[in-house]
Amino acid sequence: MKKICFINGSLRGEKASSLIFINEINFLLGDKEYQKEFITVKLRVDQGYSTEILDKIRESDVIIIAFPLFSYCLPGGLMRLLEEYYLYIKNLGINENANKHVYAIVNSGYHNPKINDESICVIKNFCNRLNLIFRFAIQIGCGPVTIMTKFIDFKYKKAFKTLANDINNNGIEQTDNIYITPILPKILMDTIRLQLDKNALKKEQKRRIK
């Protein structure tokens, strides 16, 4: 049975858009043919990630990494997990599974999904260092708002079906990165994003007052 490891690279955990994207793929793959493991990055891991967590990645045949863009790159918690995994493999003195496939799903608050390109280069470099096979990425503009319109966004649906089918077919065909631009006009998206930012700021201010 093929093993799949889902990595939620967002520090927001269960509230993250990244988890919604993971659940999309998980649903499309079903439960009969795969053994699945789920990892969520942590803000602080004083003793480092346990060997149990790192072995979930090592023993998998497929790794799916979902994360938000942070300062045009990966979130710090995800960077730490990947760095610790790299050192773990090197210290074990073993070679990675040469057929292990890696996929990425990245979203940002920006309208143009190509702003995520640099972060995908980091994932590719991680794969190259461990001889993993990077398949492709789904790059999403304005992730939270795109989720709101996913039921009428056919490109969104097609992208996730493409990723699931690639796993089912063992990644035989060459597939380029998939860019998902919000179906709403940029000016409207910017207005919505500004309002979301204001709401988040108000919540933070109330939290600090308490």
Short mmCIF file of C-alpha atoms in Angstrom, two decimals, residues 50-60:
data_model
loop_
_atom_site.label_atom_id
_atom_site.label_comp_id
_atom_site.label_asym_id
_atom_site.label_seq_id
_atom_site.Cartn_x
_atom_site.Cartn_y
_atom_site.Cartn_z
CA SER A 50 10.66 13.48 17.23
CA THR A 51 12.04 10.56 15.26
CA GLU A 52 8.45 9.30 15.07
CA ILE A 53 7.42 12.38 13.07
CA LEU A 54 10.55 12.37 10.91
CA ASP A 55 10.06 8.67 10.17
CA LYS A 56 6.56 9.41 8.90
CA ILE A 57 8.20 11.48 6.18
CA ARG A 58 11.03 9.00 5.58
CA GLU A 59 8.73 6.01 5.20
CA SER A 60 6.33 7.73 2.81
#
